[in-house]
mmCIF file of C-alpha atoms in Angstrom:
data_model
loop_
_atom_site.group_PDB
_atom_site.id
_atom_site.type_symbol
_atom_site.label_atom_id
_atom_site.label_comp_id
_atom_site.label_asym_id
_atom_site.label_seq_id
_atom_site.Cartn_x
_atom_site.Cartn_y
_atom_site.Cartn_z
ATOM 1 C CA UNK P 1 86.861 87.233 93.565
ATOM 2 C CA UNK P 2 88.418 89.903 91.312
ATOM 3 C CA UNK P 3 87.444 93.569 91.721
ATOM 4 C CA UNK P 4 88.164 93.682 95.401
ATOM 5 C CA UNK P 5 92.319 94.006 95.545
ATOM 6 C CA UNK P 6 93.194 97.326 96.290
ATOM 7 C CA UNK P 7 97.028 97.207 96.168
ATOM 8 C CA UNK P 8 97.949 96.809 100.137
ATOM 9 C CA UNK P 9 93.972 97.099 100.649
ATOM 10 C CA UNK P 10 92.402 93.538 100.379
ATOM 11 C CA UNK P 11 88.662 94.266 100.968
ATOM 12 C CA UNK P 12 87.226 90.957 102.486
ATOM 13 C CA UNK P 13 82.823 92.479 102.269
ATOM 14 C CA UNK P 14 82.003 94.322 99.127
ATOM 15 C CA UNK P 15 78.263 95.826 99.330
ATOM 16 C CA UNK P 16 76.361 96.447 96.283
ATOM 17 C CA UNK P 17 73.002 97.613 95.427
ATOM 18 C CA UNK P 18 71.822 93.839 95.146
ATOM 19 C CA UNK P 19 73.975 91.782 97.864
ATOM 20 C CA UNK P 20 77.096 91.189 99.858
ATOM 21 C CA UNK P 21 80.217 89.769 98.060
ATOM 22 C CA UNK P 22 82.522 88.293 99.971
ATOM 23 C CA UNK P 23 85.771 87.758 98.682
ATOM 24 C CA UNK P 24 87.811 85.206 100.694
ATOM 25 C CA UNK P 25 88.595 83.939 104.153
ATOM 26 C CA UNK P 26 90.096 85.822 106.754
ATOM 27 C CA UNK P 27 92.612 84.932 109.525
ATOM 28 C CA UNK P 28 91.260 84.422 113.176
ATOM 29 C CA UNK P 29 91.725 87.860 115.168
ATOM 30 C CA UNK P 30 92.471 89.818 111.627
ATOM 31 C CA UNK P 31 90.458 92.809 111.193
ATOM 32 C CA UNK P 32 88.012 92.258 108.163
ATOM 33 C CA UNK P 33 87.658 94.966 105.536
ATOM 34 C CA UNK P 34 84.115 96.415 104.194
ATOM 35 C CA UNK P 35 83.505 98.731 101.647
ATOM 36 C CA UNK P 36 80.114 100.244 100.956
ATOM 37 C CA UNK P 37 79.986 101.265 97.463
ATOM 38 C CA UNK P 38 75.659 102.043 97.759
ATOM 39 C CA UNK P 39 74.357 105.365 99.802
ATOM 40 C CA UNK P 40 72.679 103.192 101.886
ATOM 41 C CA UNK P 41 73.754 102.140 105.642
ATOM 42 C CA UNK P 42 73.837 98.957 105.765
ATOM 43 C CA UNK P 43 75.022 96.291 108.976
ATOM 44 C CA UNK P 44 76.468 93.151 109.139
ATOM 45 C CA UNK P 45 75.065 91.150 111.523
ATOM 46 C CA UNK P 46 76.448 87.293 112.405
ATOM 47 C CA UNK P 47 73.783 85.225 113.748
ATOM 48 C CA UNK P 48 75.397 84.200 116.477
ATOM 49 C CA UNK P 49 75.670 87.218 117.637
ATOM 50 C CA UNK P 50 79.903 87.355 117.371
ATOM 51 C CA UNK P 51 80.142 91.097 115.569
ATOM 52 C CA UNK P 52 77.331 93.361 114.673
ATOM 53 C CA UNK P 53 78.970 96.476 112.598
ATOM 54 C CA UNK P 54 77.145 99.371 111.167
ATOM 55 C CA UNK P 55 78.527 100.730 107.599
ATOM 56 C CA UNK P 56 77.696 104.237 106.243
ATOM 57 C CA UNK P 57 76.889 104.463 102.601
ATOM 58 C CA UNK P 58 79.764 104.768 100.666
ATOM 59 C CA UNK P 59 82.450 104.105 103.860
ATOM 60 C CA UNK P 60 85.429 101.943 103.879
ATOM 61 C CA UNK P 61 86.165 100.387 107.169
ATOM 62 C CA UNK P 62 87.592 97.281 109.068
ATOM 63 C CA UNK P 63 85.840 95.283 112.033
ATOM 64 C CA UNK P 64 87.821 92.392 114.478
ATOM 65 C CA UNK P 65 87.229 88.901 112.985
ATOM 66 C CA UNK P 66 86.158 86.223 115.548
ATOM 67 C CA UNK P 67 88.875 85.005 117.275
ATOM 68 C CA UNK P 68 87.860 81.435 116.573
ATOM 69 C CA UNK P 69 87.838 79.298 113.195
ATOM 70 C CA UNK P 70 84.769 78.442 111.336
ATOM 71 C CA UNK P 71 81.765 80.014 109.155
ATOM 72 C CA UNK P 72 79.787 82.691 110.590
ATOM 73 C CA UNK P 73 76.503 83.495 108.597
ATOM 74 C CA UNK P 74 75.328 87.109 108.485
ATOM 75 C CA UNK P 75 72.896 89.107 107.556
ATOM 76 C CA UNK P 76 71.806 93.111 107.493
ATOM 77 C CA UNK P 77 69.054 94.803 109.148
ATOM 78 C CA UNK P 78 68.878 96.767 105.931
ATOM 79 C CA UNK P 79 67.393 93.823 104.010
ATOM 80 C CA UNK P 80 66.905 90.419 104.799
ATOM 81 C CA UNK P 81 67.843 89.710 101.370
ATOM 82 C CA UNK P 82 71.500 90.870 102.239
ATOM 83 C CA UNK P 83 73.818 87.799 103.516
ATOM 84 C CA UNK P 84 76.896 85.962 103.412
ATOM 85 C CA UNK P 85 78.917 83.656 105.169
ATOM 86 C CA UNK P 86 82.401 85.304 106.084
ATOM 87 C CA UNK P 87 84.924 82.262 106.340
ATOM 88 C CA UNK P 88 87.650 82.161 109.723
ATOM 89 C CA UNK P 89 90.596 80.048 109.537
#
């Protein structure tokens, strides 16, 4: 997904006013990178309960991926509208 390579930076969640983008899989154990570009606070919450972050409006920050392969659905307690599936390998 273009828009989210920021030289070094590779940011894996982009949230927007309408939904989460993410941009590619990550490696197992890798930190994953999320940047809020609304005001809003927003979380990402896997349904399985394997991470549960909380993002400040307009905040970049990283989280630890699951430390096992596979696709981990998510959601925000923002909006139920919000989700995404962030991809392990």
């Amino acid at each position: 997904m273009s828009g989210h390579d920021h030289g070094e930076l590779s940011v894996t969640v982009l949230v927007d006013e309408a939904r989460f983008h993410v941009s590619a899989p990550v490696d197992a154990d890798s930190r994953v990178t999320v940047h809020n570009a609304t005001a809003t606070e927003v979380t990402i919450t896997a349904q399985d309960g394997s991470f549960d972050v909380v993002v400040p409006g307009h905040a970049l920050m990283t989280f630890p991926a699951p430390d096992q392969p596979g696709s981990y659905r998510f959601t925000s307690r923002h909006s139920s509208s919000f989700t995404g599936v962030l991809v392990v390998r």
